[in-house]
Amino acid sequence: MKWQLRKQISAREYEACGSGGGNFWDTDILFFFEGKPNALDVYCQLENALNGRFPEIRRKVAKTQISFFNRFLFAAASLPKRKKEDHLIVTFGLPCQRLSPRIFSSVEAAPNRWTHHVAVYSPDEVDTELLGWLAEAYEFSAVKQRSR
């Protein structure tokens, strides 16, 4: 079945994430973004930017989200709950709440640990502001202590 999906993905979508030399294109990504070409474009921009800033990060593709790790989880990308929508939700954790019109939800999941959600509709929205929040989340995750 995976080979059938690979045939259905257009050459433009396949090349979008740098499959010709990129190290992160795989069948799991194809399945995750099946039928969501815009979300795939946004994701490719996001992962390229993250890999450029933090080459040591690890990525894990699950059924509902793609998680990014340094030592701990610091960000995730997921699709909207409404199946017809074609954009990406970027989630990250910070030590304090950030207020911005771009952040559609922020919750204090634990004391001094805020989870933020940003809807990203185009690759151009993977910009300095979003990458700054993700860099802050990366640093926060790298130094956080496990709760006992």
Short mmCIF file of N, CA, C and O in Angstrom, two decimals:
data_model
loop_
_atom_site.label_atom_id
_atom_site.label_comp_id
_atom_site.label_asym_id
_atom_site.label_seq_id
_atom_site.Cartn_x
_atom_site.Cartn_y
_atom_site.Cartn_z
N MET A 1 0.81 -1.20 0.00
CA MET A 1 0.00 0.00 0.00
C MET A 1 0.86 1.27 0.00
O MET A 1 0.53 2.23 -0.64
N LYS A 2 1.99 1.24 0.72
CA LYS A 2 2.84 2.43 0.77
C LYS A 2 3.35 2.78 -0.62
O LYS A 2 3.44 3.95 -0.96
N TRP A 3 3.69 1.80 -1.45
CA TRP A 3 4.19 2.11 -2.78
C TRP A 3 3.12 2.74 -3.64
O TRP A 3 3.41 3.56 -4.50
N GLN A 4 1.84 2.40 -3.41
CA GLN A 4 0.75 3.01 -4.17
C GLN A 4 0.64 4.50 -3.82
O GLN A 4 0.43 5.33 -4.68
N LEU A 5 0.77 4.82 -2.55
CA LEU A 5 0.71 6.22 -2.13
C LEU A 5 1.86 6.99 -2.74
O LEU A 5 1.68 8.11 -3.21
N ARG A 6 3.03 6.40 -2.76
CA ARG A 6 4.19 7.09 -3.31
C ARG A 6 3.94 7.46 -4.77
O ARG A 6 4.33 8.51 -5.23
N LYS A 7 3.27 6.59 -5.52
CA LYS A 7 2.95 6.87 -6.92
C LYS A 7 1.96 8.03 -7.04
O LYS A 7 1.99 8.76 -8.02
N GLN A 8 1.09 8.20 -6.06
CA GLN A 8 0.07 9.24 -6.12
C GLN A 8 0.61 10.63 -5.80
O GLN A 8 0.01 11.62 -6.15
N ILE A 9 1.72 10.71 -5.11
CA ILE A 9 2.30 12.01 -4.74
C ILE A 9 2.97 12.60 -5.98
O ILE A 9 3.74 11.95 -6.66
N SER A 10 2.66 13.83 -6.27
CA SER A 10 3.21 14.48 -7.46
C SER A 10 4.70 14.73 -7.28
O SER A 10 5.22 14.79 -6.17
N ALA A 11 5.37 14.91 -8.40
CA ALA A 11 6.80 15.20 -8.36
C ALA A 11 7.06 16.50 -7.60
O ALA A 11 8.04 16.62 -6.87
N ARG A 12 6.17 17.51 -7.75
CA ARG A 12 6.34 18.77 -7.04
C ARG A 12 6.32 18.57 -5.53
O ARG A 12 7.14 19.10 -4.81
N GLU A 13 5.37 17.76 -5.05
CA GLU A 13 5.27 17.50 -3.62
C GLU A 13 6.50 16.72 -3.14
O GLU A 13 7.03 17.00 -2.07
N TYR A 14 6.94 15.76 -3.93
CA TYR A 14 8.08 14.94 -3.53
C TYR A 14 9.35 15.78 -3.44
O TYR A 14 10.14 15.62 -2.53
N GLU A 15 9.52 16.69 -4.39
CA GLU A 15 10.71 17.53 -4.40
C GLU A 15 10.63 18.65 -3.37
O GLU A 15 11.63 19.22 -2.98
N ALA A 16 9.42 18.98 -2.90
CA ALA A 16 9.24 20.12 -2.01
C ALA A 16 10.08 20.04 -0.75
O ALA A 16 10.56 21.05 -0.26
N CYS A 17 10.26 18.87 -0.22
CA CYS A 17 11.02 18.73 1.02
C CYS A 17 12.48 18.37 0.77
O CYS A 17 13.17 17.91 1.66
N GLY A 18 12.95 18.55 -0.44
CA GLY A 18 14.37 18.30 -0.69
C GLY A 18 14.71 16.83 -0.74
O GLY A 18 15.75 16.42 -0.26
N SER A 19 13.84 16.01 -1.32
CA SER A 19 14.09 14.58 -1.36
C SER A 19 15.36 14.25 -2.12
O SER A 19 15.95 13.21 -1.93
N GLY A 20 15.78 15.15 -2.99
CA GLY A 20 16.97 14.89 -3.78
C GLY A 20 18.24 15.01 -2.97
O GLY A 20 19.31 14.96 -3.50
N GLY A 21 18.21 15.14 -1.71
CA GLY A 21 19.41 15.25 -0.89
C GLY A 21 19.02 15.51 0.55
O GLY A 21 19.84 15.48 1.44
N GLY A 22 17.76 15.76 0.77
CA GLY A 22 17.29 15.96 2.13
C GLY A 22 17.34 14.64 2.88
O GLY A 22 17.22 13.58 2.29
N ASN A 23 17.49 14.70 4.17
CA ASN A 23 17.62 13.48 4.94
C ASN A 23 16.37 13.15 5.73
O ASN A 23 16.38 12.26 6.55
N PHE A 24 15.28 13.85 5.47
CA PHE A 24 14.12 13.63 6.32
C PHE A 24 12.89 13.16 5.56
O PHE A 24 11.85 12.95 6.15
N TRP A 25 12.98 13.04 4.24
CA TRP A 25 11.81 12.63 3.47
C TRP A 25 11.65 11.13 3.60
O TRP A 25 12.57 10.37 3.35
N ASP A 26 10.47 10.69 4.01
CA ASP A 26 10.22 9.26 4.09
C ASP A 26 8.75 8.96 3.92
O ASP A 26 7.92 9.86 3.85
N THR A 27 8.41 7.70 3.86
CA THR A 27 7.04 7.27 3.63
C THR A 27 6.10 7.74 4.73
O THR A 27 4.95 8.06 4.45
N ASP A 28 6.58 7.79 5.96
CA ASP A 28 5.73 8.24 7.06
C ASP A 28 5.25 9.68 6.84
O ASP A 28 4.10 10.00 7.14
N ILE A 29 6.11 10.52 6.30
CA ILE A 29 5.71 11.90 6.00
C ILE A 29 4.67 11.90 4.89
O ILE A 29 3.69 12.65 4.94
N LEU A 30 4.87 11.07 3.88
CA LEU A 30 3.90 10.98 2.79
C LEU A 30 2.52 10.60 3.32
O LEU A 30 1.51 11.20 2.93
N PHE A 31 2.48 9.61 4.18
CA PHE A 31 1.19 9.20 4.75
C PHE A 31 0.58 10.30 5.61
O PHE A 31 -0.62 10.54 5.56
N PHE A 32 1.39 10.94 6.41
CA PHE A 32 0.88 11.97 7.31
C PHE A 32 0.20 13.10 6.53
O PHE A 32 -0.85 13.60 6.94
N PHE A 33 0.78 13.51 5.42
CA PHE A 33 0.27 14.65 4.66
C PHE A 33 -0.53 14.25 3.42
O PHE A 33 -0.78 15.11 2.56
N GLU A 34 -0.98 13.03 3.35
CA GLU A 34 -1.75 12.59 2.20
C GLU A 34 -2.97 13.50 1.99
O GLU A 34 -3.76 13.72 2.89
N GLY A 35 -3.08 14.06 0.78
CA GLY A 35 -4.21 14.93 0.45
C GLY A 35 -4.12 16.33 1.02
O GLY A 35 -5.08 17.09 0.95
N LYS A 36 -2.98 16.70 1.59
CA LYS A 36 -2.80 18.02 2.21
C LYS A 36 -1.54 18.69 1.64
O LYS A 36 -0.54 18.88 2.33
N PRO A 37 -1.56 19.07 0.37
CA PRO A 37 -0.35 19.62 -0.25
C PRO A 37 0.11 20.94 0.38
O PRO A 37 1.32 21.18 0.50
N ASN A 38 -0.80 21.80 0.79
CA ASN A 38 -0.39 23.06 1.41
C ASN A 38 0.27 22.81 2.77
O ASN A 38 1.30 23.40 3.08
N ALA A 39 -0.32 21.94 3.57
CA ALA A 39 0.27 21.61 4.87
C ALA A 39 1.66 20.98 4.69
O ALA A 39 2.57 21.25 5.47
N LEU A 40 1.82 20.18 3.64
CA LEU A 40 3.12 19.60 3.34
C LEU A 40 4.14 20.69 3.02
O LEU A 40 5.26 20.66 3.53
N ASP A 41 3.75 21.66 2.21
CA ASP A 41 4.66 22.77 1.89
C ASP A 41 5.07 23.53 3.15
O ASP A 41 6.24 23.87 3.33
N VAL A 42 4.11 23.80 4.02
CA VAL A 42 4.41 24.50 5.27
C VAL A 42 5.34 23.66 6.13
O VAL A 42 6.33 24.16 6.68
N TYR A 43 5.04 22.37 6.24
CA TYR A 43 5.88 21.48 7.04
C TYR A 43 7.31 21.45 6.52
O TYR A 43 8.27 21.50 7.30
N CYS A 44 7.47 21.36 5.20
CA CYS A 44 8.81 21.32 4.62
C CYS A 44 9.60 22.57 4.99
O CYS A 44 10.78 22.49 5.35
N GLN A 45 8.96 23.72 4.91
CA GLN A 45 9.61 24.98 5.28
C GLN A 45 10.00 24.95 6.77
O GLN A 45 11.10 25.36 7.14
N LEU A 46 9.09 24.45 7.60
CA LEU A 46 9.34 24.38 9.03
C LEU A 46 10.51 23.45 9.34
O LEU A 46 11.44 23.81 10.06
N GLU A 47 10.47 22.24 8.79
CA GLU A 47 11.55 21.30 9.11
C GLU A 47 12.88 21.75 8.55
O GLU A 47 13.91 21.61 9.21
N ASN A 48 12.91 22.32 7.35
CA ASN A 48 14.16 22.85 6.81
C ASN A 48 14.72 23.94 7.72
O ASN A 48 15.92 23.98 7.98
N ALA A 49 13.85 24.83 8.20
CA ALA A 49 14.30 25.90 9.09
C ALA A 49 14.83 25.34 10.41
O ALA A 49 15.87 25.77 10.91
N LEU A 50 14.11 24.37 10.99
CA LEU A 50 14.55 23.78 12.25
C LEU A 50 15.87 23.02 12.08
O LEU A 50 16.77 23.13 12.92
N ASN A 51 15.99 22.25 11.00
CA ASN A 51 17.24 21.52 10.76
C ASN A 51 18.40 22.47 10.52
O ASN A 51 19.54 22.16 10.90
N GLY A 52 18.13 23.62 9.90
CA GLY A 52 19.18 24.61 9.69
C GLY A 52 19.68 25.23 10.98
O GLY A 52 20.87 25.47 11.15
N ARG A 53 18.76 25.46 11.91
CA ARG A 53 19.13 26.07 13.20
C ARG A 53 19.64 25.05 14.21
O ARG A 53 20.51 25.36 15.02
N PHE A 54 19.05 23.86 14.19
CA PHE A 54 19.36 22.84 15.20
C PHE A 54 19.60 21.50 14.49
O PHE A 54 18.74 20.63 14.48
N PRO A 55 20.77 21.30 13.89
CA PRO A 55 21.00 20.09 13.09
C PRO A 55 20.96 18.79 13.90
O PRO A 55 20.77 17.72 13.33
N GLU A 56 21.04 18.89 15.21
CA GLU A 56 21.06 17.68 16.05
C GLU A 56 19.67 17.22 16.49
O GLU A 56 19.54 16.23 17.21
N ILE A 57 18.61 17.92 16.08
CA ILE A 57 17.27 17.53 16.54
C ILE A 57 16.87 16.19 15.96
O ILE A 57 17.37 15.75 14.93
N ARG A 58 15.96 15.54 16.67
CA ARG A 58 15.37 14.28 16.21
C ARG A 58 13.90 14.53 15.92
O ARG A 58 13.28 15.39 16.53
N ARG A 59 13.37 13.77 14.99
CA ARG A 59 11.97 13.89 14.61
C ARG A 59 11.30 12.53 14.75
O ARG A 59 11.89 11.51 14.42
N LYS A 60 10.06 12.54 15.25
CA LYS A 60 9.29 11.30 15.37
C LYS A 60 7.92 11.54 14.75
O LYS A 60 7.20 12.46 15.15
N VAL A 61 7.57 10.70 13.77
CA VAL A 61 6.27 10.81 13.11
C VAL A 61 5.32 9.82 13.78
O VAL A 61 5.61 8.63 13.85
N ALA A 62 4.21 10.33 14.29
CA ALA A 62 3.16 9.49 14.88
C ALA A 62 1.88 9.70 14.08
O ALA A 62 1.85 10.46 13.11
N LYS A 63 0.81 9.06 14.49
CA LYS A 63 -0.44 9.15 13.74
C LYS A 63 -1.02 10.56 13.73
O LYS A 63 -1.55 11.01 12.72
N THR A 64 -0.92 11.28 14.84
CA THR A 64 -1.57 12.60 14.94
C THR A 64 -0.62 13.78 14.96
O THR A 64 -1.07 14.91 14.85
N GLN A 65 0.68 13.56 15.12
CA GLN A 65 1.61 14.69 15.13
C GLN A 65 3.01 14.24 14.78
O GLN A 65 3.35 13.07 14.87
N ILE A 66 3.81 15.21 14.39
CA ILE A 66 5.24 15.02 14.16
C ILE A 66 5.94 15.79 15.26
O ILE A 66 5.75 17.01 15.38
N SER A 67 6.71 15.10 16.07
CA SER A 67 7.35 15.70 17.24
C SER A 67 8.82 15.98 16.97
O SER A 67 9.49 15.19 16.31
N PHE A 68 9.30 17.08 17.54
CA PHE A 68 10.71 17.46 17.43
C PHE A 68 11.33 17.45 18.81
O PHE A 68 10.78 18.00 19.76
N PHE A 69 12.51 16.81 18.91
CA PHE A 69 13.18 16.62 20.20
C PHE A 69 14.61 17.13 20.14
O PHE A 69 15.28 17.01 19.12
N ASN A 70 15.09 17.68 21.25
CA ASN A 70 16.51 17.76 21.53
C ASN A 70 16.71 16.64 22.55
O ASN A 70 16.63 15.49 22.19
N ARG A 71 16.86 16.96 23.79
CA ARG A 71 16.82 15.91 24.81
C ARG A 71 15.37 15.55 25.14
O ARG A 71 15.04 14.40 25.42
N PHE A 72 14.51 16.55 25.11
CA PHE A 72 13.08 16.39 25.38
C PHE A 72 12.30 16.97 24.20
O PHE A 72 12.85 17.68 23.37
N LEU A 73 11.02 16.70 24.19
CA LEU A 73 10.12 17.28 23.19
C LEU A 73 10.10 18.80 23.34
O LEU A 73 9.93 19.30 24.45
N PHE A 74 10.28 19.52 22.24
CA PHE A 74 10.19 20.99 22.33
C PHE A 74 9.16 21.57 21.37
O PHE A 74 8.73 22.71 21.55
N ALA A 75 8.76 20.82 20.35
CA ALA A 75 7.76 21.34 19.40
C ALA A 75 7.11 20.17 18.68
O ALA A 75 7.64 19.06 18.65
N ALA A 76 5.94 20.45 18.11
CA ALA A 76 5.23 19.44 17.33
C ALA A 76 4.47 20.12 16.20
O ALA A 76 4.10 21.29 16.30
N ALA A 77 4.25 19.37 15.15
CA ALA A 77 3.44 19.82 14.02
C ALA A 77 2.29 18.84 13.86
O ALA A 77 2.50 17.62 13.95
N SER A 78 1.10 19.35 13.66
CA SER A 78 -0.07 18.48 13.49
C SER A 78 -1.03 19.11 12.48
O SER A 78 -0.89 20.28 12.11
N LEU A 79 -1.98 18.32 12.06
CA LEU A 79 -3.01 18.80 11.15
C LEU A 79 -4.23 19.25 11.96
O LEU A 79 -4.45 18.75 13.07
N PRO A 80 -5.02 20.16 11.41
CA PRO A 80 -6.24 20.58 12.12
C PRO A 80 -7.22 19.43 12.28
O PRO A 80 -7.19 18.46 11.52
N LYS A 81 -8.08 19.53 13.26
CA LYS A 81 -9.07 18.48 13.50
C LYS A 81 -10.07 18.36 12.37
O LYS A 81 -10.53 17.28 12.05
N ARG A 82 -10.41 19.48 11.75
CA ARG A 82 -11.32 19.45 10.60
C ARG A 82 -10.57 18.93 9.39
O ARG A 82 -9.63 19.56 8.92
N LYS A 83 -10.98 17.82 8.86
CA LYS A 83 -10.24 17.15 7.80
C LYS A 83 -10.14 17.96 6.51
O LYS A 83 -9.21 17.79 5.75
N LYS A 84 -11.08 18.87 6.26
CA LYS A 84 -11.06 19.63 5.02
C LYS A 84 -10.04 20.76 5.04
O LYS A 84 -9.68 21.29 4.00
N GLU A 85 -9.59 21.16 6.20
CA GLU A 85 -8.64 22.26 6.31
C GLU A 85 -7.24 21.78 5.94
O GLU A 85 -6.86 20.66 6.25
N ASP A 86 -6.50 22.64 5.26
CA ASP A 86 -5.18 22.28 4.75
C ASP A 86 -4.14 23.29 5.23
O ASP A 86 -3.68 24.12 4.47
N HIS A 87 -3.82 23.24 6.51
CA HIS A 87 -2.75 24.04 7.07
C HIS A 87 -2.10 23.23 8.19
O HIS A 87 -2.45 22.09 8.42
N LEU A 88 -1.15 23.82 8.86
CA LEU A 88 -0.39 23.12 9.89
C LEU A 88 -0.58 23.82 11.23
O LEU A 88 -0.67 25.05 11.29
N ILE A 89 -0.67 23.04 12.28
CA ILE A 89 -0.69 23.56 13.65
C ILE A 89 0.69 23.29 14.24
O ILE A 89 1.14 22.14 14.26
N VAL A 90 1.35 24.34 14.69
CA VAL A 90 2.66 24.21 15.33
C VAL A 90 2.46 24.44 16.82
O VAL A 90 1.88 25.44 17.23
N THR A 91 2.94 23.49 17.62
CA THR A 91 2.79 23.52 19.07
C THR A 91 4.18 23.55 19.70
O THR A 91 5.08 22.85 19.25
N PHE A 92 4.33 24.37 20.73
CA PHE A 92 5.62 24.46 21.42
C PHE A 92 5.40 24.84 22.87
O PHE A 92 4.36 25.41 23.22
N GLY A 93 6.37 24.53 23.72
CA GLY A 93 6.29 24.83 25.14
C GLY A 93 7.27 25.90 25.55
O GLY A 93 8.41 25.90 25.11
N LEU A 94 6.80 26.81 26.41
CA LEU A 94 7.63 27.90 26.91
C LEU A 94 7.44 28.04 28.42
O LEU A 94 6.44 27.57 28.97
N PRO A 95 8.36 28.71 29.11
CA PRO A 95 8.23 28.87 30.56
C PRO A 95 7.18 29.91 30.97
O PRO A 95 6.83 30.01 32.14
N CYS A 96 6.71 30.70 30.01
CA CYS A 96 5.72 31.72 30.31
C CYS A 96 4.78 31.87 29.10
O CYS A 96 5.09 31.41 28.01
N GLN A 97 3.68 32.53 29.33
CA GLN A 97 2.70 32.72 28.26
C GLN A 97 3.16 33.83 27.32
O GLN A 97 3.61 34.88 27.74
N ARG A 98 3.06 33.56 26.03
CA ARG A 98 3.30 34.57 25.00
C ARG A 98 1.96 35.01 24.45
O ARG A 98 1.11 34.17 24.16
N LEU A 99 1.77 36.29 24.31
CA LEU A 99 0.53 36.83 23.76
C LEU A 99 0.81 37.36 22.36
O LEU A 99 1.71 38.19 22.17
N SER A 100 0.06 36.87 21.40
CA SER A 100 0.19 37.31 20.02
C SER A 100 -1.09 36.93 19.29
O SER A 100 -1.68 35.89 19.59
N PRO A 101 -1.49 37.72 18.31
CA PRO A 101 -2.67 37.34 17.52
C PRO A 101 -2.46 36.03 16.76
O PRO A 101 -3.42 35.35 16.42
N ARG A 102 -1.22 35.65 16.53
CA ARG A 102 -0.92 34.40 15.82
C ARG A 102 -1.15 33.17 16.69
O ARG A 102 -1.39 32.08 16.17
N ILE A 103 -1.03 33.32 17.99
CA ILE A 103 -1.20 32.19 18.91
C ILE A 103 -2.68 32.07 19.21
O ILE A 103 -3.26 32.93 19.86
N PHE A 104 -3.29 30.98 18.73
CA PHE A 104 -4.74 30.86 18.93
C PHE A 104 -5.09 30.17 20.23
O PHE A 104 -6.23 30.22 20.68
N SER A 105 -4.12 29.55 20.89
CA SER A 105 -4.37 28.91 22.18
C SER A 105 -3.08 28.84 22.96
O SER A 105 -2.02 28.51 22.41
N SER A 106 -3.17 29.11 24.26
CA SER A 106 -2.04 28.91 25.17
C SER A 106 -2.61 28.45 26.51
O SER A 106 -3.57 29.02 27.00
N VAL A 107 -2.01 27.40 27.03
CA VAL A 107 -2.50 26.78 28.25
C VAL A 107 -1.32 26.51 29.18
O VAL A 107 -0.28 26.03 28.73
N GLU A 108 -1.51 26.80 30.46
CA GLU A 108 -0.47 26.45 31.43
C GLU A 108 -0.67 24.99 31.82
O GLU A 108 -1.46 24.66 32.70
N ALA A 109 0.04 24.11 31.13
CA ALA A 109 -0.12 22.67 31.31
C ALA A 109 0.42 22.20 32.65
O ALA A 109 -0.06 21.20 33.21
N ALA A 110 1.39 22.89 33.18
CA ALA A 110 1.97 22.63 34.50
C ALA A 110 2.53 23.97 34.97
O ALA A 110 2.67 24.89 34.16
N PRO A 111 2.83 24.09 36.25
CA PRO A 111 3.38 25.37 36.72
C PRO A 111 4.61 25.79 35.90
O PRO A 111 5.54 24.99 35.71
N ASN A 112 4.57 26.99 35.37
CA ASN A 112 5.67 27.55 34.57
C ASN A 112 5.98 26.75 33.30
O ASN A 112 7.11 26.76 32.83
N ARG A 113 4.98 26.08 32.76
CA ARG A 113 5.12 25.35 31.50
C ARG A 113 3.88 25.63 30.66
O ARG A 113 2.83 25.05 30.90
N TRP A 114 4.03 26.53 29.69
CA TRP A 114 2.92 26.95 28.84
C TRP A 114 3.01 26.27 27.48
O TRP A 114 4.06 26.31 26.84
N THR A 115 1.92 25.70 27.04
CA THR A 115 1.82 25.11 25.71
C THR A 115 1.10 26.09 24.81
O THR A 115 0.02 26.57 25.14
N HIS A 116 1.71 26.41 23.66
CA HIS A 116 1.17 27.38 22.71
C HIS A 116 0.87 26.69 21.38
O HIS A 116 1.62 25.80 20.97
N HIS A 117 -0.18 27.13 20.70
CA HIS A 117 -0.57 26.58 19.40
C HIS A 117 -0.70 27.72 18.39
O HIS A 117 -1.38 28.72 18.66
N VAL A 118 -0.06 27.54 17.24
CA VAL A 118 -0.09 28.53 16.17
C VAL A 118 -0.54 27.84 14.88
O VAL A 118 0.00 26.80 14.52
N ALA A 119 -1.52 28.42 14.21
CA ALA A 119 -1.95 27.92 12.90
C ALA A 119 -1.06 28.58 11.85
O ALA A 119 -0.91 29.80 11.83
N VAL A 120 -0.47 27.75 10.98
CA VAL A 120 0.42 28.26 9.93
C VAL A 120 -0.19 27.87 8.58
O VAL A 120 -0.32 26.68 8.27
N TYR A 121 -0.55 28.87 7.79
CA TYR A 121 -1.29 28.66 6.55
C TYR A 121 -0.42 28.67 5.30
O TYR A 121 -0.84 28.19 4.25
N SER A 122 0.77 29.25 5.37
CA SER A 122 1.65 29.28 4.19
C SER A 122 3.11 29.18 4.65
O SER A 122 3.44 29.53 5.78
N PRO A 123 3.98 28.73 3.75
CA PRO A 123 5.40 28.64 4.11
C PRO A 123 5.99 29.98 4.54
O PRO A 123 6.91 30.02 5.36
N ASP A 124 5.45 31.08 4.02
CA ASP A 124 5.95 32.42 4.40
C ASP A 124 5.72 32.72 5.87
O ASP A 124 6.40 33.57 6.44
N GLU A 125 4.76 32.05 6.49
CA GLU A 125 4.47 32.28 7.91
C GLU A 125 5.46 31.56 8.83
O GLU A 125 5.41 31.74 10.05
N VAL A 126 6.34 30.75 8.27
CA VAL A 126 7.44 30.18 9.05
C VAL A 126 8.53 31.26 9.02
O VAL A 126 9.47 31.21 8.25
N ASP A 127 8.33 32.26 9.87
CA ASP A 127 9.14 33.47 9.83
C ASP A 127 9.97 33.64 11.09
O ASP A 127 10.02 32.76 11.96
N THR A 128 10.59 34.80 11.21
CA THR A 128 11.46 35.10 12.34
C THR A 128 10.73 34.99 13.67
O THR A 128 11.29 34.47 14.65
N GLU A 129 9.49 35.46 13.72
CA GLU A 129 8.73 35.41 14.97
C GLU A 129 8.49 33.96 15.40
O GLU A 129 8.78 33.59 16.55
N LEU A 130 7.96 33.14 14.51
CA LEU A 130 7.69 31.74 14.85
C LEU A 130 8.97 31.00 15.18
O LEU A 130 9.05 30.27 16.17
N LEU A 131 10.01 31.19 14.38
CA LEU A 131 11.28 30.51 14.63
C LEU A 131 11.91 31.00 15.93
O LEU A 131 12.59 30.23 16.62
N GLY A 132 11.66 32.24 16.31
CA GLY A 132 12.14 32.74 17.60
C GLY A 132 11.47 32.02 18.76
O GLY A 132 12.12 31.63 19.73
N TRP A 133 10.14 31.83 18.65
CA TRP A 133 9.43 31.08 19.69
C TRP A 133 9.94 29.64 19.75
O TRP A 133 10.13 29.09 20.84
N LEU A 134 10.18 29.04 18.59
CA LEU A 134 10.67 27.65 18.56
C LEU A 134 12.10 27.56 19.12
O LEU A 134 12.43 26.58 19.80
N ALA A 135 12.92 28.55 18.88
CA ALA A 135 14.27 28.57 19.46
C ALA A 135 14.19 28.69 20.98
O ALA A 135 14.93 28.01 21.71
N GLU A 136 13.28 29.53 21.45
CA GLU A 136 13.08 29.66 22.89
C GLU A 136 12.57 28.33 23.48
O GLU A 136 13.02 27.91 24.55
N ALA A 137 11.67 27.67 22.77
CA ALA A 137 11.16 26.37 23.23
C ALA A 137 12.27 25.33 23.24
O ALA A 137 12.35 24.49 24.15
N TYR A 138 13.13 25.38 22.24
CA TYR A 138 14.28 24.46 22.17
C TYR A 138 15.18 24.64 23.39
O TYR A 138 15.55 23.67 24.05
N GLU A 139 15.50 25.89 23.70
CA GLU A 139 16.34 26.18 24.87
C GLU A 139 15.65 25.79 26.17
O GLU A 139 16.27 25.20 27.06
N PHE A 140 14.38 26.09 26.29
CA PHE A 140 13.62 25.75 27.49
C PHE A 140 13.59 24.24 27.69
O PHE A 140 13.80 23.73 28.79
N SER A 141 13.37 23.51 26.63
CA SER A 141 13.33 22.06 26.71
C SER A 141 14.69 21.48 27.08
O SER A 141 14.78 20.50 27.81
N ALA A 142 15.74 22.07 26.56
CA ALA A 142 17.09 21.55 26.80
C ALA A 142 17.51 21.65 28.26
O ALA A 142 18.30 20.83 28.74
N VAL A 143 16.96 22.62 28.99
CA VAL A 143 17.38 22.81 30.38
C VAL A 143 16.35 22.38 31.41
O VAL A 143 16.62 22.40 32.60
N LYS A 144 15.16 22.00 30.96
CA LYS A 144 14.13 21.67 31.95
C LYS A 144 14.48 20.39 32.69
O LYS A 144 15.11 19.50 32.16
N GLN A 145 14.05 20.34 33.92
CA GLN A 145 14.30 19.20 34.78
C GLN A 145 13.07 18.31 34.79
O GLN A 145 11.95 18.79 34.73
N ARG A 146 13.28 17.04 34.91
CA ARG A 146 12.15 16.12 35.04
C ARG A 146 11.51 16.29 36.41
O ARG A 146 12.19 16.44 37.41
N SER A 147 10.19 16.29 36.43
CA SER A 147 9.47 16.37 37.71
C SER A 147 9.56 15.02 38.42
O SER A 147 9.51 13.98 37.79
N ARG A 148 9.70 15.07 39.71
CA ARG A 148 9.78 13.80 40.47
C ARG A 148 8.56 13.59 41.26
O ARG A 148 7.89 14.35 41.75
#
